[in-house]
Short mmCIF file of N, CA and C in Angstrom, two decimals:
data_model
loop_
_atom_site.label_atom_id
_atom_site.label_comp_id
_atom_site.label_asym_id
_atom_site.label_seq_id
_atom_site.Cartn_x
_atom_site.Cartn_y
_atom_site.Cartn_z
N LYS A 1 102.90 -9.00 77.90
CA LYS A 1 103.09 -9.33 79.29
C LYS A 1 103.77 -10.68 79.45
N VAL A 2 103.37 -11.67 78.74
CA VAL A 2 103.94 -13.01 78.90
C VAL A 2 105.44 -12.99 78.62
N CYS A 3 105.85 -12.33 77.54
CA CYS A 3 107.28 -12.28 77.19
C CYS A 3 108.08 -11.57 78.27
N ARG A 4 107.52 -10.50 78.82
CA ARG A 4 108.25 -9.71 79.81
C ARG A 4 108.51 -10.48 81.09
N GLU A 5 107.76 -11.52 81.37
CA GLU A 5 108.02 -12.32 82.57
C GLU A 5 109.41 -12.93 82.53
N CYS A 6 109.95 -13.16 81.35
CA CYS A 6 111.28 -13.77 81.22
C CYS A 6 112.29 -12.86 80.52
N HIS A 7 111.84 -12.00 79.62
CA HIS A 7 112.74 -11.29 78.72
C HIS A 7 112.86 -9.79 78.95
N ASP A 8 112.36 -9.25 80.02
CA ASP A 8 112.39 -7.80 80.23
C ASP A 8 113.54 -7.42 81.17
N PRO A 9 114.64 -6.89 80.62
CA PRO A 9 115.78 -6.54 81.48
C PRO A 9 115.47 -5.43 82.48
N LYS A 10 114.41 -4.67 82.24
CA LYS A 10 114.02 -3.61 83.18
C LYS A 10 113.53 -4.20 84.50
N GLN A 11 113.10 -5.46 84.45
CA GLN A 11 112.61 -6.13 85.66
C GLN A 11 113.75 -6.57 86.57
N GLY A 12 114.98 -6.42 86.12
CA GLY A 12 116.12 -6.87 86.92
C GLY A 12 116.67 -8.16 86.34
N GLU A 13 116.67 -9.20 87.14
CA GLU A 13 117.24 -10.48 86.72
C GLU A 13 116.43 -11.12 85.59
N MET A 14 117.13 -11.61 84.58
CA MET A 14 116.47 -12.33 83.49
C MET A 14 116.05 -13.70 84.01
N ARG A 15 114.86 -14.16 83.67
CA ARG A 15 114.32 -15.39 84.22
C ARG A 15 114.40 -16.54 83.23
N TYR A 16 115.55 -16.83 82.73
CA TYR A 16 115.70 -18.00 81.89
C TYR A 16 117.10 -18.55 82.03
N PHE A 17 117.29 -19.73 81.55
CA PHE A 17 118.55 -20.47 81.68
C PHE A 17 118.89 -20.69 83.14
N VAL A 18 119.78 -19.90 83.71
CA VAL A 18 120.21 -20.18 85.08
C VAL A 18 119.92 -19.00 86.01
N SER A 19 118.66 -18.74 86.23
CA SER A 19 118.27 -17.70 87.18
C SER A 19 118.56 -18.19 88.60
N SER A 20 118.48 -17.30 89.56
CA SER A 20 118.85 -17.65 90.94
C SER A 20 118.01 -18.78 91.51
N ASP A 21 116.73 -18.86 91.13
CA ASP A 21 115.90 -19.95 91.65
C ASP A 21 116.39 -21.30 91.12
N VAL A 22 116.78 -21.35 89.86
CA VAL A 22 117.30 -22.59 89.28
C VAL A 22 118.66 -22.92 89.89
N MET A 23 119.50 -21.91 90.10
CA MET A 23 120.80 -22.15 90.73
C MET A 23 120.62 -22.73 92.13
N GLY A 24 119.60 -22.31 92.83
CA GLY A 24 119.30 -22.87 94.15
C GLY A 24 118.98 -24.35 94.07
N ILE A 25 118.19 -24.74 93.07
CA ILE A 25 117.86 -26.15 92.87
C ILE A 25 119.12 -26.94 92.51
N ILE A 26 119.96 -26.36 91.66
CA ILE A 26 121.21 -27.03 91.26
C ILE A 26 122.11 -27.21 92.48
N ASP A 27 122.20 -26.20 93.33
CA ASP A 27 123.00 -26.32 94.55
C ASP A 27 122.46 -27.41 95.47
N GLU A 28 121.14 -27.45 95.59
CA GLU A 28 120.50 -28.49 96.42
C GLU A 28 120.78 -29.88 95.85
N LEU A 29 120.73 -30.01 94.54
CA LEU A 29 121.03 -31.28 93.88
C LEU A 29 122.48 -31.68 94.16
N GLY A 30 123.40 -30.73 94.04
CA GLY A 30 124.81 -31.01 94.32
C GLY A 30 125.02 -31.50 95.74
N ALA A 31 124.34 -30.86 96.69
CA ALA A 31 124.45 -31.27 98.09
C ALA A 31 123.92 -32.69 98.28
N GLU A 32 122.81 -32.98 97.65
CA GLU A 32 122.22 -34.33 97.78
C GLU A 32 123.13 -35.38 97.16
N LEU A 33 123.69 -35.07 96.00
CA LEU A 33 124.57 -36.04 95.33
C LEU A 33 125.90 -36.21 96.05
N SER A 34 126.26 -35.26 96.89
CA SER A 34 127.51 -35.36 97.66
C SER A 34 127.37 -36.28 98.87
N LYS A 35 126.14 -36.61 99.22
CA LYS A 35 125.91 -37.50 100.36
C LYS A 35 126.42 -38.90 100.03
N THR A 36 126.79 -39.64 101.07
CA THR A 36 127.23 -41.03 100.89
C THR A 36 126.15 -41.85 100.21
N THR A 37 124.93 -41.68 100.65
CA THR A 37 123.80 -42.36 100.02
C THR A 37 122.71 -41.35 99.69
N PRO A 38 122.78 -40.78 98.50
CA PRO A 38 121.73 -39.84 98.09
C PRO A 38 120.38 -40.54 98.00
N THR A 39 119.34 -39.81 98.32
CA THR A 39 117.99 -40.34 98.22
C THR A 39 117.52 -40.25 96.77
N HIS A 40 117.18 -41.41 96.20
CA HIS A 40 116.78 -41.47 94.79
C HIS A 40 115.61 -40.53 94.51
N GLU A 41 114.61 -40.57 95.36
CA GLU A 41 113.41 -39.75 95.15
C GLU A 41 113.74 -38.26 95.19
N LYS A 42 114.63 -37.88 96.11
CA LYS A 42 115.03 -36.47 96.23
C LYS A 42 115.77 -36.02 94.97
N VAL A 43 116.73 -36.85 94.51
CA VAL A 43 117.49 -36.52 93.30
C VAL A 43 116.55 -36.42 92.10
N GLU A 44 115.67 -37.39 91.96
CA GLU A 44 114.72 -37.39 90.85
C GLU A 44 113.84 -36.14 90.88
N GLY A 45 113.35 -35.78 92.06
CA GLY A 45 112.52 -34.59 92.20
C GLY A 45 113.26 -33.31 91.85
N LEU A 46 114.53 -33.24 92.26
CA LEU A 46 115.33 -32.06 91.94
C LEU A 46 115.60 -31.95 90.44
N PHE A 47 115.90 -33.09 89.80
CA PHE A 47 116.08 -33.08 88.34
C PHE A 47 114.80 -32.61 87.65
N MET A 48 113.66 -33.11 88.12
CA MET A 48 112.39 -32.68 87.53
C MET A 48 112.17 -31.18 87.75
N GLY A 49 112.52 -30.71 88.94
CA GLY A 49 112.38 -29.29 89.24
C GLY A 49 113.22 -28.42 88.32
N ILE A 50 114.45 -28.87 88.05
CA ILE A 50 115.32 -28.15 87.13
C ILE A 50 114.71 -28.16 85.73
N GLY A 51 114.23 -29.32 85.31
CA GLY A 51 113.64 -29.44 83.98
C GLY A 51 112.43 -28.54 83.80
N ILE A 52 111.60 -28.47 84.83
CA ILE A 52 110.40 -27.64 84.74
C ILE A 52 110.75 -26.16 84.83
N ALA A 53 111.61 -25.81 85.78
CA ALA A 53 111.95 -24.40 85.98
C ALA A 53 112.83 -23.84 84.88
N MET A 54 113.70 -24.69 84.31
CA MET A 54 114.70 -24.19 83.37
C MET A 54 114.39 -24.52 81.92
N CYS A 55 113.79 -25.64 81.64
CA CYS A 55 113.63 -26.09 80.25
C CYS A 55 112.17 -26.03 79.78
N TYR A 56 111.31 -26.66 80.53
CA TYR A 56 109.93 -26.90 80.09
C TYR A 56 109.19 -25.62 79.72
N LYS A 57 109.24 -24.63 80.59
CA LYS A 57 108.47 -23.40 80.34
C LYS A 57 108.87 -22.74 79.03
N CYS A 58 110.17 -22.65 78.79
CA CYS A 58 110.64 -22.01 77.55
C CYS A 58 110.29 -22.84 76.33
N HIS A 59 110.48 -24.14 76.43
CA HIS A 59 110.19 -25.01 75.30
C HIS A 59 108.70 -25.03 74.99
N GLN A 60 107.85 -24.90 76.01
CA GLN A 60 106.41 -24.85 75.78
C GLN A 60 106.04 -23.62 74.96
N VAL A 61 106.71 -22.51 75.21
CA VAL A 61 106.41 -21.26 74.51
C VAL A 61 107.09 -21.21 73.15
N HIS A 62 108.39 -21.51 73.13
CA HIS A 62 109.18 -21.29 71.92
C HIS A 62 109.18 -22.47 70.95
N GLY A 63 108.96 -23.67 71.42
CA GLY A 63 108.96 -24.85 70.53
C GLY A 63 107.90 -24.77 69.44
N PRO A 64 106.63 -24.59 69.79
CA PRO A 64 105.60 -24.50 68.76
C PRO A 64 105.83 -23.33 67.79
N ALA A 65 106.26 -22.20 68.31
CA ALA A 65 106.52 -21.04 67.44
C ALA A 65 107.63 -21.35 66.45
N ALA A 66 108.68 -22.02 66.90
CA ALA A 66 109.79 -22.37 66.00
C ALA A 66 109.34 -23.36 64.93
N THR A 67 108.48 -24.30 65.31
CA THR A 67 107.97 -25.28 64.35
C THR A 67 107.14 -24.59 63.27
N VAL A 68 106.26 -23.68 63.68
CA VAL A 68 105.43 -22.94 62.72
C VAL A 68 106.31 -22.08 61.82
N GLN A 69 107.29 -21.42 62.40
CA GLN A 69 108.19 -20.58 61.62
C GLN A 69 108.93 -21.40 60.56
N LYS A 70 109.41 -22.57 60.93
CA LYS A 70 110.10 -23.45 59.99
C LYS A 70 109.16 -23.87 58.85
N PHE A 71 107.92 -24.21 59.21
CA PHE A 71 106.93 -24.61 58.22
C PHE A 71 106.65 -23.45 57.24
N TRP A 72 106.46 -22.25 57.77
CA TRP A 72 106.19 -21.09 56.92
C TRP A 72 107.35 -20.80 55.98
N ARG A 73 108.57 -20.92 56.48
CA ARG A 73 109.73 -20.69 55.62
C ARG A 73 109.75 -21.67 54.46
N LYS A 74 109.44 -22.93 54.74
CA LYS A 74 109.39 -23.93 53.67
C LYS A 74 108.31 -23.58 52.66
N GLN A 75 107.14 -23.17 53.16
CA GLN A 75 106.03 -22.81 52.29
C GLN A 75 106.38 -21.61 51.41
N LEU A 76 107.02 -20.63 52.00
CA LEU A 76 107.38 -19.43 51.26
C LEU A 76 108.46 -19.69 50.21
N SER A 77 109.32 -20.66 50.49
CA SER A 77 110.38 -20.96 49.53
C SER A 77 109.92 -21.96 48.47
N GLY A 78 108.66 -22.41 48.58
CA GLY A 78 108.11 -23.33 47.58
C GLY A 78 108.44 -24.79 47.82
N GLN A 79 109.04 -25.10 48.95
CA GLN A 79 109.35 -26.50 49.27
C GLN A 79 108.12 -27.16 49.85
N SER A 80 108.03 -28.45 49.62
CA SER A 80 106.96 -29.21 50.27
C SER A 80 107.49 -29.73 51.59
N ARG A 81 106.63 -30.34 52.35
CA ARG A 81 107.03 -30.91 53.64
C ARG A 81 108.12 -31.87 53.40
#
């Protein structure tokens, strides 16, 4: 179930990288940065929103798995840390 939330093409739109919700945040950021005086807090919040919606969730899931996989490969090949 967890994987299908992002990786199931049967669900329609894939929910990673640049899904429509993230594109909306990017558009909002572009509009804010186009202002004569963008609001620092607004820009910062939008960047954080992009990071959480686009990067953080995937890295939370895939980062630890990749680290363990790398460790196992070293162990199987007889290499030490």
